Coordinates of C-alpha atoms and ligand atoms in Angstrom, one line a residue:
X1 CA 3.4 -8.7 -47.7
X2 CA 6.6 -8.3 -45.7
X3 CA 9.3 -6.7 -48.1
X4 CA 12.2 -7.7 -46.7
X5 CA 14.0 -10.8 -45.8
X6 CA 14.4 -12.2 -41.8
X7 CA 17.5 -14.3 -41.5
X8 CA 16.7 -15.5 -37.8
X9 CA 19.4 -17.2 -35.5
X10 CA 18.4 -19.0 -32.9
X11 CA 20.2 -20.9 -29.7
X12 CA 23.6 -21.1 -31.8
X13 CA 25.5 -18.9 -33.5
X14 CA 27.4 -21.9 -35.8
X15 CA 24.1 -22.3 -38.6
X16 CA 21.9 -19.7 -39.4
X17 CA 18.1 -20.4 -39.9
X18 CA 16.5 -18.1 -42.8
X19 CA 12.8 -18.1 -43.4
X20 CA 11.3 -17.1 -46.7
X21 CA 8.7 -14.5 -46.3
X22 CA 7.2 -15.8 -50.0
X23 CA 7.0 -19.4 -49.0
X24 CA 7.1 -19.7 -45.1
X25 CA 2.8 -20.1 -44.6
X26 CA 3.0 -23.0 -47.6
X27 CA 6.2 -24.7 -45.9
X28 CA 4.5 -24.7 -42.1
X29 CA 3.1 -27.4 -40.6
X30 CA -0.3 -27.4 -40.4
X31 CA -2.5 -28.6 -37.7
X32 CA -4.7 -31.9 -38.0
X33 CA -7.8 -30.5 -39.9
X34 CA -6.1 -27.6 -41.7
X35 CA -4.9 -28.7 -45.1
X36 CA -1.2 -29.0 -45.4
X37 CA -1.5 -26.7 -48.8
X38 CA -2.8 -23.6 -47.0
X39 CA -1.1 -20.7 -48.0
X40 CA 0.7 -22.5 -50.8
X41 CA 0.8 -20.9 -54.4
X42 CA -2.0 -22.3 -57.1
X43 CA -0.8 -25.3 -58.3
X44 CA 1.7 -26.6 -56.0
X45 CA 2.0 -30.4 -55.7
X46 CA 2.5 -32.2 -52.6
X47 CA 4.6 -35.0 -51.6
X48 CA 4.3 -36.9 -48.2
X49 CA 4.9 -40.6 -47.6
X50 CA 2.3 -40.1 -44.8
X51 CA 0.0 -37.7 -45.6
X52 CA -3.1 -39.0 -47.5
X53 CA -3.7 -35.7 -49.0
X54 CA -0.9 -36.0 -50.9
X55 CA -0.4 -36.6 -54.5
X56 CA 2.6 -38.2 -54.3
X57 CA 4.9 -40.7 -51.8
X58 CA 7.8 -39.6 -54.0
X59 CA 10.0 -36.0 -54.7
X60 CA 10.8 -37.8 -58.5
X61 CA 7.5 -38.7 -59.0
X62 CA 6.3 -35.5 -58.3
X63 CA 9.1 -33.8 -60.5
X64 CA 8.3 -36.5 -63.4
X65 CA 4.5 -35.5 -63.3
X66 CA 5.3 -32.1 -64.5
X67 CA 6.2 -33.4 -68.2
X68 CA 3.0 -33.2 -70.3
X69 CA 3.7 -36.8 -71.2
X70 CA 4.6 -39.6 -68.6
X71 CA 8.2 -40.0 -69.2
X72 CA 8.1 -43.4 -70.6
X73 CA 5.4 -42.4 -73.0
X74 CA 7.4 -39.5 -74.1
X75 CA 7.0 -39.0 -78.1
X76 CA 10.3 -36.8 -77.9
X77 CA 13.9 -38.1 -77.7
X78 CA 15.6 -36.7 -75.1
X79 CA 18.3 -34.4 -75.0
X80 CA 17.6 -33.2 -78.6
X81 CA 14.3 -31.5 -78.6
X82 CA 13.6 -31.5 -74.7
X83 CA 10.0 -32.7 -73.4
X84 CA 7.4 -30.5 -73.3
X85 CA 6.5 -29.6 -70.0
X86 CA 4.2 -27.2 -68.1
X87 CA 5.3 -24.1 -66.7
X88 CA 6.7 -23.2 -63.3
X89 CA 6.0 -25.3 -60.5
X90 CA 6.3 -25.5 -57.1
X91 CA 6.7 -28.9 -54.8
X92 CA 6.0 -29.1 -51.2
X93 CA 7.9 -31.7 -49.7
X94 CA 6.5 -33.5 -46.3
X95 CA 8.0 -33.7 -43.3
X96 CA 9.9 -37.3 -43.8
X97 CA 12.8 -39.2 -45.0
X98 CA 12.6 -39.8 -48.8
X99 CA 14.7 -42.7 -50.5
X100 CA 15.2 -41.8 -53.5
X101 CA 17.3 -40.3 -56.3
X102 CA 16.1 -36.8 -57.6
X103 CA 16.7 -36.0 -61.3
X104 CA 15.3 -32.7 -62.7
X105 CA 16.0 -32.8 -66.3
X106 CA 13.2 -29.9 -67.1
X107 CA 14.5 -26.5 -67.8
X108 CA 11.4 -24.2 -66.5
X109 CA 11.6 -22.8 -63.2
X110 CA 11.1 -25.2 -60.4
X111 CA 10.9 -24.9 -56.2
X112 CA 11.2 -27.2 -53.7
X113 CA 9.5 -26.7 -50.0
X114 CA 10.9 -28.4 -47.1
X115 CA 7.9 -28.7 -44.4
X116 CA 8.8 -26.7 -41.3
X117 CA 8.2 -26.2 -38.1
X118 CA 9.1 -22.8 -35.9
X119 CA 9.0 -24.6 -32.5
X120 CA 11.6 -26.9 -33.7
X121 CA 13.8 -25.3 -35.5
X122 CA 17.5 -27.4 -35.1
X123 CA 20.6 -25.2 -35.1
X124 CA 23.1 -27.4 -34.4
X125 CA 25.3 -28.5 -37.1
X126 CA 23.6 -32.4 -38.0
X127 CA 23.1 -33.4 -41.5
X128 CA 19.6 -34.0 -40.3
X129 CA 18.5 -30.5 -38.9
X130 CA 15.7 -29.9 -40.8
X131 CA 12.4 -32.3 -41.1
X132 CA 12.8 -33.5 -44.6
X133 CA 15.7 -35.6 -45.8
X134 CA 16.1 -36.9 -49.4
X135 CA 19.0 -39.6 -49.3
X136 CA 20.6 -42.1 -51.4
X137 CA 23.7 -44.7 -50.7
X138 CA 25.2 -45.0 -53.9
X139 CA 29.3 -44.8 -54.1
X140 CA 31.7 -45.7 -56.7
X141 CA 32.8 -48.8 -56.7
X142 CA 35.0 -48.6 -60.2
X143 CA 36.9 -46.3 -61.6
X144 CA 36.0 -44.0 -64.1
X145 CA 35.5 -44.3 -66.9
X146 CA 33.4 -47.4 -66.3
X147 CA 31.4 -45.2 -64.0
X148 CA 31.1 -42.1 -63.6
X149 CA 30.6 -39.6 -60.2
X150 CA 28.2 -38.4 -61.6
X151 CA 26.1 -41.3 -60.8
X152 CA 26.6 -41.5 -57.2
X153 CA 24.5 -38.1 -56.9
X154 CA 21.6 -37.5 -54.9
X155 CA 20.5 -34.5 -56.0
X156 CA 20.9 -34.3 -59.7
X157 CA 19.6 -30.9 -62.3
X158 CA 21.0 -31.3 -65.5
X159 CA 19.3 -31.6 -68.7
X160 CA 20.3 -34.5 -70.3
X161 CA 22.0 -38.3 -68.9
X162 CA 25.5 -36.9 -70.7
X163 CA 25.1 -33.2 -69.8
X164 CA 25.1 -34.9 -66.1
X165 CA 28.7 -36.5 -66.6
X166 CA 32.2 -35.5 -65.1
X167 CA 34.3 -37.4 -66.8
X168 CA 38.3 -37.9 -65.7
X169 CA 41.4 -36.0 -67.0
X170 CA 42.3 -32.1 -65.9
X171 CA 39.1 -31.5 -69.0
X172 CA 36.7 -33.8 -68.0
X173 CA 33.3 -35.0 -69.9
X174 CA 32.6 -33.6 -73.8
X175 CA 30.8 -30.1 -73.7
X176 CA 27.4 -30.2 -74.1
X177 CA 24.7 -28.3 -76.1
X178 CA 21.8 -28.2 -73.9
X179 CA 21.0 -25.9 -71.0
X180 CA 18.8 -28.0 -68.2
X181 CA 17.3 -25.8 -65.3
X182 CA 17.2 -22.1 -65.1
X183 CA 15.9 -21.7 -62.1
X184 CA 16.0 -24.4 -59.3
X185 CA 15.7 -23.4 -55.8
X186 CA 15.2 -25.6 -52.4
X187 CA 14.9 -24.6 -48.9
X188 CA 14.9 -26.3 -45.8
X189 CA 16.0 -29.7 -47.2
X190 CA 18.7 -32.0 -46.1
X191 CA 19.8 -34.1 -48.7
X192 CA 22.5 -36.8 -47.8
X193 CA 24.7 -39.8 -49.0
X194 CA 24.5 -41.9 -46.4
X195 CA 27.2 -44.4 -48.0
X196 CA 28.8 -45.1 -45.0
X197 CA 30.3 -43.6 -42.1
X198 CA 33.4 -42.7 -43.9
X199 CA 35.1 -42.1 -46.9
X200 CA 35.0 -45.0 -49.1
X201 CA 35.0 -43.5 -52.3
X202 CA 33.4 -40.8 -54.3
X203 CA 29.9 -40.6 -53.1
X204 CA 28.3 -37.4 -54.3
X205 CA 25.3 -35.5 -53.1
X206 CA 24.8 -32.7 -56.0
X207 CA 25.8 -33.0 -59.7
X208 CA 24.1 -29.4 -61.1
X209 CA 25.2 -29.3 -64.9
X210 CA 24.1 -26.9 -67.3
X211 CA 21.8 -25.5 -64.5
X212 CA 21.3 -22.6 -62.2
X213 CA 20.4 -23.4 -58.9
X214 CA 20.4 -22.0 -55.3
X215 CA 20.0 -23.6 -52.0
X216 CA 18.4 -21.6 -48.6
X217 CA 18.6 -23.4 -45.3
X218 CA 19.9 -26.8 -46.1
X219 CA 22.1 -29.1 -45.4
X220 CA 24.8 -31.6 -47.7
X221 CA 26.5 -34.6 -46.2
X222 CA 28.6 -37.3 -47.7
X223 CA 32.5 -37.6 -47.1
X224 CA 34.1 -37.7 -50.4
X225 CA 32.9 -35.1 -53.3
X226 CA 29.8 -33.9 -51.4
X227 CA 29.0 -30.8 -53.9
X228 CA 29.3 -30.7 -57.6
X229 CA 29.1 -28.2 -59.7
X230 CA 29.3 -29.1 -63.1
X231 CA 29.9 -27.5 -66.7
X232 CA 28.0 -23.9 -67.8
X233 CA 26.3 -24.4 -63.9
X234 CA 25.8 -21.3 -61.5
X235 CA 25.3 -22.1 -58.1
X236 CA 24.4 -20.3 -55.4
X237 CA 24.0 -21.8 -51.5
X238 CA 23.2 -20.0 -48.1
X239 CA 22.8 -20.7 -45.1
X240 CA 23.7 -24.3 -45.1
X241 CA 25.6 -26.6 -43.8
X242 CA 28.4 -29.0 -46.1
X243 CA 29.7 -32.0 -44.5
X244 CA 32.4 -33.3 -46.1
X245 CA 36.3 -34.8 -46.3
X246 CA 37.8 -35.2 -49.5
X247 CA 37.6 -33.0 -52.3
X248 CA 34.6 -32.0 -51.3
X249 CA 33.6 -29.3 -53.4
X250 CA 34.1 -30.0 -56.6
X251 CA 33.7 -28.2 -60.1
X252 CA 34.1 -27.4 -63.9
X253 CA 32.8 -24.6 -65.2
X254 CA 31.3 -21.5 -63.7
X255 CA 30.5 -19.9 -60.8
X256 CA 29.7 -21.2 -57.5
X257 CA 29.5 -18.9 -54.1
X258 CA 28.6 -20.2 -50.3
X259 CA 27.5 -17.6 -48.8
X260 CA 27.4 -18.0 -44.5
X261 CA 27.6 -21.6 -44.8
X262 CA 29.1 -23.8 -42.5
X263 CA 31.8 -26.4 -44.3
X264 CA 32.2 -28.8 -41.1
X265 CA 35.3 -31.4 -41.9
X266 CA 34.6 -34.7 -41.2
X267 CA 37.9 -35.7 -41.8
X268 CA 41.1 -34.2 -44.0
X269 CA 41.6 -35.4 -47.7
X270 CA 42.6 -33.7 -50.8
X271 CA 41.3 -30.2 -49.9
X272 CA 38.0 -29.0 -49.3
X273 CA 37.9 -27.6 -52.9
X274 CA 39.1 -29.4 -55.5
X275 CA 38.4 -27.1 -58.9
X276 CA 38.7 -27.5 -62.6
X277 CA 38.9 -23.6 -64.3
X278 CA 38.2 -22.6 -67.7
X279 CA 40.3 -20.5 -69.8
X280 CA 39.7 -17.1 -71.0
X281 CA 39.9 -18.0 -74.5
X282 CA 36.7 -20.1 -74.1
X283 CA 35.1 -18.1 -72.2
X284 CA 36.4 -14.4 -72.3
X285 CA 36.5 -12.6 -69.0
X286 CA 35.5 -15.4 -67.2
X287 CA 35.2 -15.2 -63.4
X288 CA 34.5 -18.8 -63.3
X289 CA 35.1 -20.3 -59.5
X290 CA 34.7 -21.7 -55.9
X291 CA 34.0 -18.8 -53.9
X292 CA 33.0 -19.2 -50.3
X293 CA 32.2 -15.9 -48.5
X294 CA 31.2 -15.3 -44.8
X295 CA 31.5 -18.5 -44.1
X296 CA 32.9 -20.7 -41.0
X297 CA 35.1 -23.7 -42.1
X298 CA 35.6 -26.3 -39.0
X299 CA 35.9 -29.7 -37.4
X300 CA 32.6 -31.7 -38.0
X301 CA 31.1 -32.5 -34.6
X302 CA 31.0 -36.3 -36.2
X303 CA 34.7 -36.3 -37.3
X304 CA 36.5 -39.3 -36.7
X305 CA 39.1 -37.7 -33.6
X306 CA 41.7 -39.3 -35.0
X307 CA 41.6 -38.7 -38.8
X308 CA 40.8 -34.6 -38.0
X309 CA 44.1 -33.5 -36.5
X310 CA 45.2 -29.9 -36.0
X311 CA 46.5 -28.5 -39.0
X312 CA 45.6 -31.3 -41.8
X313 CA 42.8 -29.9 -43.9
X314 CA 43.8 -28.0 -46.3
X315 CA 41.6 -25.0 -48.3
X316 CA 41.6 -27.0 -51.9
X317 CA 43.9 -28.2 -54.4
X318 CA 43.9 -27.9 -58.2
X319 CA 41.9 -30.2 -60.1
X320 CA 43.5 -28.3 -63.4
X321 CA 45.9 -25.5 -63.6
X322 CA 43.0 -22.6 -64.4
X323 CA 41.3 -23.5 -60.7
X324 CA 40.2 -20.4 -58.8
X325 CA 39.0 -20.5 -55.4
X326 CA 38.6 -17.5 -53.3
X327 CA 37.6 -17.3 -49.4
X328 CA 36.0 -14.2 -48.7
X329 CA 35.7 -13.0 -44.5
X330 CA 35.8 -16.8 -43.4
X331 CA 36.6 -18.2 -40.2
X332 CA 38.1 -21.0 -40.2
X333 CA 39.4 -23.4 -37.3
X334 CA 42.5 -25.1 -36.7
X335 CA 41.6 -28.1 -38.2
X336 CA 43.2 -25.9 -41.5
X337 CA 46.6 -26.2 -42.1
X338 CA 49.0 -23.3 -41.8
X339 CA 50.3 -23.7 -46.1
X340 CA 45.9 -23.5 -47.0
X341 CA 46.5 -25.1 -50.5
X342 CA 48.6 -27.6 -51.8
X343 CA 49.4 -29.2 -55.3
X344 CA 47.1 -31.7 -56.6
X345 CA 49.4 -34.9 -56.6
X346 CA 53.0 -35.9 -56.9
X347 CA 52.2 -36.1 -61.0
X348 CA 51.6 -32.4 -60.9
X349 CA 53.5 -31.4 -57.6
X350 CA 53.6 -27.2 -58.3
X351 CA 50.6 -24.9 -58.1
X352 CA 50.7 -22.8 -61.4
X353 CA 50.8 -19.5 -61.3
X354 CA 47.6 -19.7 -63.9
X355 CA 45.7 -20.6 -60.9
X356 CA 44.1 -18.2 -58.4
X357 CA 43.1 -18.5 -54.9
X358 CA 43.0 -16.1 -52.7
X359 CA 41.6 -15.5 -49.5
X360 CA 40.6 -11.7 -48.0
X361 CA 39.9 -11.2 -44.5
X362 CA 40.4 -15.1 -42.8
X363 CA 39.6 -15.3 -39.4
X364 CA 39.8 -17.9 -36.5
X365 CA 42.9 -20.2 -35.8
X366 CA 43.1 -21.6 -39.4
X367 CA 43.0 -18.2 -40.8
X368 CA 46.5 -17.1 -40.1
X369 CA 47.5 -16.4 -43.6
X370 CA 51.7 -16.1 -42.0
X371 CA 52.0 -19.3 -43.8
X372 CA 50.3 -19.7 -46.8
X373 CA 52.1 -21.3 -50.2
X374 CA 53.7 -17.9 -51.8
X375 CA 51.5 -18.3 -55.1
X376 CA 48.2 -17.5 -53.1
X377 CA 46.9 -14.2 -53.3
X378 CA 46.1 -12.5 -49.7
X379 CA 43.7 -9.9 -50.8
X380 CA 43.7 -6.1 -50.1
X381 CA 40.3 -4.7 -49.1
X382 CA 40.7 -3.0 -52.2
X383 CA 41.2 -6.0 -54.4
X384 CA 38.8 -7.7 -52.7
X385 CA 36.2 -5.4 -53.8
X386 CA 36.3 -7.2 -58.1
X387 CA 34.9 -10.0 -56.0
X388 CA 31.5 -9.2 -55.4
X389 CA 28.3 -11.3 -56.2
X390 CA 27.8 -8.7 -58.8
X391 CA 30.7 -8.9 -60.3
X392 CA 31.8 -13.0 -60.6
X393 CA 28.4 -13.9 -61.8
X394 CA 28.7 -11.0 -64.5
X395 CA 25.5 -9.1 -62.8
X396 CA 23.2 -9.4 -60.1
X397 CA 21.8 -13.0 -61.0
X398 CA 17.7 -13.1 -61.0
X399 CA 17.5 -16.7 -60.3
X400 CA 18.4 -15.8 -56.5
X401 CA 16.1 -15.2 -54.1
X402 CA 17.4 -12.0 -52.3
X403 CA 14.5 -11.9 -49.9
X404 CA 15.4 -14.4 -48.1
X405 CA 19.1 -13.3 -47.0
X406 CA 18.1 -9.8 -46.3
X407 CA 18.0 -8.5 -42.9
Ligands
NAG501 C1 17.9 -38.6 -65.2 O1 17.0 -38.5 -66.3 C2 17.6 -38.5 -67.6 C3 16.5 -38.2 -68.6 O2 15.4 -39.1 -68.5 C4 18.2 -39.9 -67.9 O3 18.8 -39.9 -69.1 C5 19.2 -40.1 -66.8 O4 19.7 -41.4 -66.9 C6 18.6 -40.0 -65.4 N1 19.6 -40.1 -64.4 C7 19.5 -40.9 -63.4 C8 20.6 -41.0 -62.4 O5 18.5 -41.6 -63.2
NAG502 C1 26.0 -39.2 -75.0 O1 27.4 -39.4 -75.2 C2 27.7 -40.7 -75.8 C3 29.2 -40.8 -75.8 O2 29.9 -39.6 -76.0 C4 27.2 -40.6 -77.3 O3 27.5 -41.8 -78.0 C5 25.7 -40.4 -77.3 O4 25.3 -40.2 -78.6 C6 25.4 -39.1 -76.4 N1 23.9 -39.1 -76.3 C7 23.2 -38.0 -76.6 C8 21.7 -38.0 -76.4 O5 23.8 -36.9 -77.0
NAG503 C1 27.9 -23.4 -72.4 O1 28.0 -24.4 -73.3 C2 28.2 -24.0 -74.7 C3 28.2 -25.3 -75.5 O2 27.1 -26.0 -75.3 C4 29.4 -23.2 -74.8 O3 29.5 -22.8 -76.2 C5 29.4 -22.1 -73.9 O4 30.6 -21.3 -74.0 C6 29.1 -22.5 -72.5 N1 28.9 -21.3 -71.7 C7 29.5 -21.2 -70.5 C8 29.1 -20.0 -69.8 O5 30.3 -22.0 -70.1
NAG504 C1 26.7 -44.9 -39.3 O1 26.7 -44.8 -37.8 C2 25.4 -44.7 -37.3 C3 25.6 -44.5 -35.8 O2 26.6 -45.2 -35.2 C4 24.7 -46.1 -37.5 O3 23.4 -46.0 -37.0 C5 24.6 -46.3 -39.1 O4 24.1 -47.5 -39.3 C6 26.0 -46.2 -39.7 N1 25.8 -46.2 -41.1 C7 26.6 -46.9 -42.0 C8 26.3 -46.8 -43.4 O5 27.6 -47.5 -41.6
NAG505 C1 38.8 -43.3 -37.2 O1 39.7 -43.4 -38.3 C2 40.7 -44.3 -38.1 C3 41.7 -44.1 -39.3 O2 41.1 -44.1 -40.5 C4 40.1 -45.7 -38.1 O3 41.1 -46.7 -37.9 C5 39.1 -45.7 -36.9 O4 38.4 -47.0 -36.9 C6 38.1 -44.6 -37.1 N1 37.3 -44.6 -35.9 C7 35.9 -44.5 -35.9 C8 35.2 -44.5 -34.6 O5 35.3 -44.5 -37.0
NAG506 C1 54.2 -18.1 -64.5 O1 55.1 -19.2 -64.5 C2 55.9 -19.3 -65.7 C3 56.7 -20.6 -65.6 O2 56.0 -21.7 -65.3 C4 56.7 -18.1 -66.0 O3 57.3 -18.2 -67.2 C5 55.8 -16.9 -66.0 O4 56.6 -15.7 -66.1 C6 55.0 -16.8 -64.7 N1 54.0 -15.7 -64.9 C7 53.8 -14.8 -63.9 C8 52.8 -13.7 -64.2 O5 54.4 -14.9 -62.8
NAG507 C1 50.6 -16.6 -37.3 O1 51.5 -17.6 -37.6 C2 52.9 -17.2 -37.4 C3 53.8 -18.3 -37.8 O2 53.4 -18.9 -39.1 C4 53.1 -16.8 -36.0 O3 54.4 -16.3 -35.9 C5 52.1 -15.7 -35.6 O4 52.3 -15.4 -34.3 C6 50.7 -16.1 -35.9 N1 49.8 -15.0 -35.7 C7 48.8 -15.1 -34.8 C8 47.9 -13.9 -34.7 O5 48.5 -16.2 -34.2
NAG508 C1 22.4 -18.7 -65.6 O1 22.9 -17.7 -64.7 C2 23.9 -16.9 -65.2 C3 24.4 -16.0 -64.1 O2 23.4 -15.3 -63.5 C4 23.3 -16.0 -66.3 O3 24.3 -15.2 -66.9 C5 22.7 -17.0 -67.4 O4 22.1 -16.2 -68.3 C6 21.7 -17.9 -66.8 N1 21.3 -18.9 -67.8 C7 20.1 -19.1 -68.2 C8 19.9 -20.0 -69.3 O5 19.1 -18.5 -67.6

């Protein structure tokens, strides 16, 4: 059993490739003749669209076969008691393109496998880089409240259809009593809205509510509000790649941290991180934020030339006056704009000084902090130290899978 971690980084030094030593025999491609589950953990369930030893040609029907009742048969209402379901499980995902809409409403611990294959492993920055891709095309076409982001998402954990809501305003949805996931992870998956070739309107990829989730090797592409992260949701992401152009990171409630992804701008709109904070009444001592750390922020090798000028993307803007974004030892090109943030709209045209972003140790063209908006914080060394993993997520959180970054 290897103990630690290999992060590997081939050909390019723009996206890292990181192996898990606990999953990498299940996730290889086998040979003809060898059984694709061969060195997989008891019990996991396989998904292909070509593979006949597969139990399922879809990720959702494989997710919705882990309730002890099919779903439609289920004797429990949902979103009061829950469903019963069986315990932790494990999905190995074929190399392929899947169709589909993913909704993981179980709570128990749950891990998706993207198939891969050593000899071809992709480092360039493509939403398509590795061999499995889950997409969807779904956009907004009206306004909210008639419909809600939330159902433009590809990926969606949350327990319940309202615990999955954003809802408009600087508060957003009604607070929920349920807690959905506690432990989702996926590696080596691309998952993509594929709405069209530019922004049309929000067109999410990830709506994690009430959830904690983490993400190893993949990729998220849309153009407008790629990544969500909802109310009472942790997230954790590494070495990834987020394509996106308006507002593309988006969030309510708790912590989120990137950690040596690559944020490739596709075009500039909003700000990349567009954040709605929670007070410290409600949540006492809160370190609730965007936090992207070791990270590279730059022009998307598909951005429209003309729409990705020098100096027009700017770092985020805030969604309510309690946003918090931080940029920890980032690079960033000069696709960023000298100010970094800017208000949120001419309704509500001053930053507050109840928000907090900050940025500690910028690198790259972008990251000349000469001429950021006064209320930003630029970061000592020392004061950059309270923003640890450890310390925004309130400990070191066991739903992440530390093997895999190490080394
Ligand atoms: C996800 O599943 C929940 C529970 O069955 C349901 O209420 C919700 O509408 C589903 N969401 C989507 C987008 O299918
Ligand atoms: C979801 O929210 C709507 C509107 O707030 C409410 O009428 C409905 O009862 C909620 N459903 C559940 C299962 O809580
Ligand atoms: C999670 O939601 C509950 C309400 O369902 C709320 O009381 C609690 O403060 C929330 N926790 C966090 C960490 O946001
Ligand atoms: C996006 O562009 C690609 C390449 O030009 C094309 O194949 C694809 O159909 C386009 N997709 C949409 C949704 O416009
Ligand atoms: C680039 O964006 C501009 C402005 O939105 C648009 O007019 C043009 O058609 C786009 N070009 C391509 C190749 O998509
Ligand atoms: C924040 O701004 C308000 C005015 O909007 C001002 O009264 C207050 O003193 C400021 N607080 C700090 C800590 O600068
Ligand atoms: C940073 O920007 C300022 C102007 O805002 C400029 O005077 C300075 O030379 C720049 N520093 C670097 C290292 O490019
Ligand atoms: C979710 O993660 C946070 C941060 O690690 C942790 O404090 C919380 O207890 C977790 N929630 C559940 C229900 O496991």
């Amino acid at each position: 059993m290897i103990g630690l971690g290999i992060a590997i980084t081939l050909f390019s030094p723009l996206v890292a490739w990181a192996i898990s030593p606990t999953h990498i025999a299940c996730q290889l491609k086998k040979p003809k003749g060898i059984s694709a589950l061969e060195g997989c953990a008891r019990g996991t369930i396989y998904v292909s669209q070509t593979d006949r030893e597969a139990k399922f040609t879809s990720v959702q029907a494989a997710v919705e076969s882990l309730y002890v009742f099919p779903l439609h048969l289920s004797p429990i209402i949902e979103g009061v008691w829950g469903r019963p379901e069986r315990g932790d499980a494990t999905i190995l995902i074929g190399e392929g393109e899947y169709f589909e809409i993913v909704n993981v409403t179980r709570s128990g611990p749950l891990t998706f496998l993207g198939q891969l294959d050593l000899d071809h492993l992709d480092s360039t920055i493509s939403p398509t880089r590795n061999l499995v891709q889950i997409w969807n095309n779904i956009f907004v076409t009206e306004p909210p409240p008639a419909e809600d982001d939330a159902q433009t998402a590809v990926l969606i954990v949350a327990p319940s259809f309202n615990a999955s809501l954003i809802g408009s305003g600087t508060n957003g949805a009604p607070l929920q009593p349920l807690f959905g996931n506690t432990d989702f992870k996926a590696y080596n998956i691309d998952f993509s809205n594929r709405a069209a070739n530019f922004s049309i309107s929000q067109a999410l990829v990830t709506d994690i509510s009430y959830a904690n989730a983490s993400f190893y090797g993949c990729t998220f592409a849309s153009y407008q509000d790629t990544w969500y992260t909802g109310r009472n949701a942790s997230t954790y992401v590494i070495d990834s790649v987020i394509f996106g152009q308006t507002d593309w990171f988006l969030k309510l409630a708790v912590v989120r941290w990137f950690e040596n992804v690559v944020m490739a701008n596709r075009a500039c709109g909003g700000g990349l991180v567009a954040w709605k904070g929670t007070d410290l009444i409600t949540a006492p001592g809160n370190r609730y934020g965007g936090y992207v750390s070791n990270s590279k922020i730059m022009r998307s090798p598909d951005a429209n030339a003309t729409t990705v000028t020098d100096g027009q993307c700017f770092l985020g803007r805030p969604w309510n006056d309690l946003a918090t974004t931080i940029y920890l030892n980032t690079f960033m090109d000069d696709s960023i704009a000298p100010i970094g943030f800017i208000p949120f709209d001419s309704a509500r045209p001053v930053i507050m000084n109840t928000t907090f972003y900050a940025e500690f140790h910028s690198t790259g063209p972008g990251g000349n902090v000469t001429g950021r908006t006064p209320i930003e914080h630029i970061l000592t060394a020392q004061q950059a130290k309270e923003f640890t993993l450890e310390k925004v997520f309130g400990g070191i959180p066991n739903w992440i899978d530390f093997e895999y970054i190490d080394g």
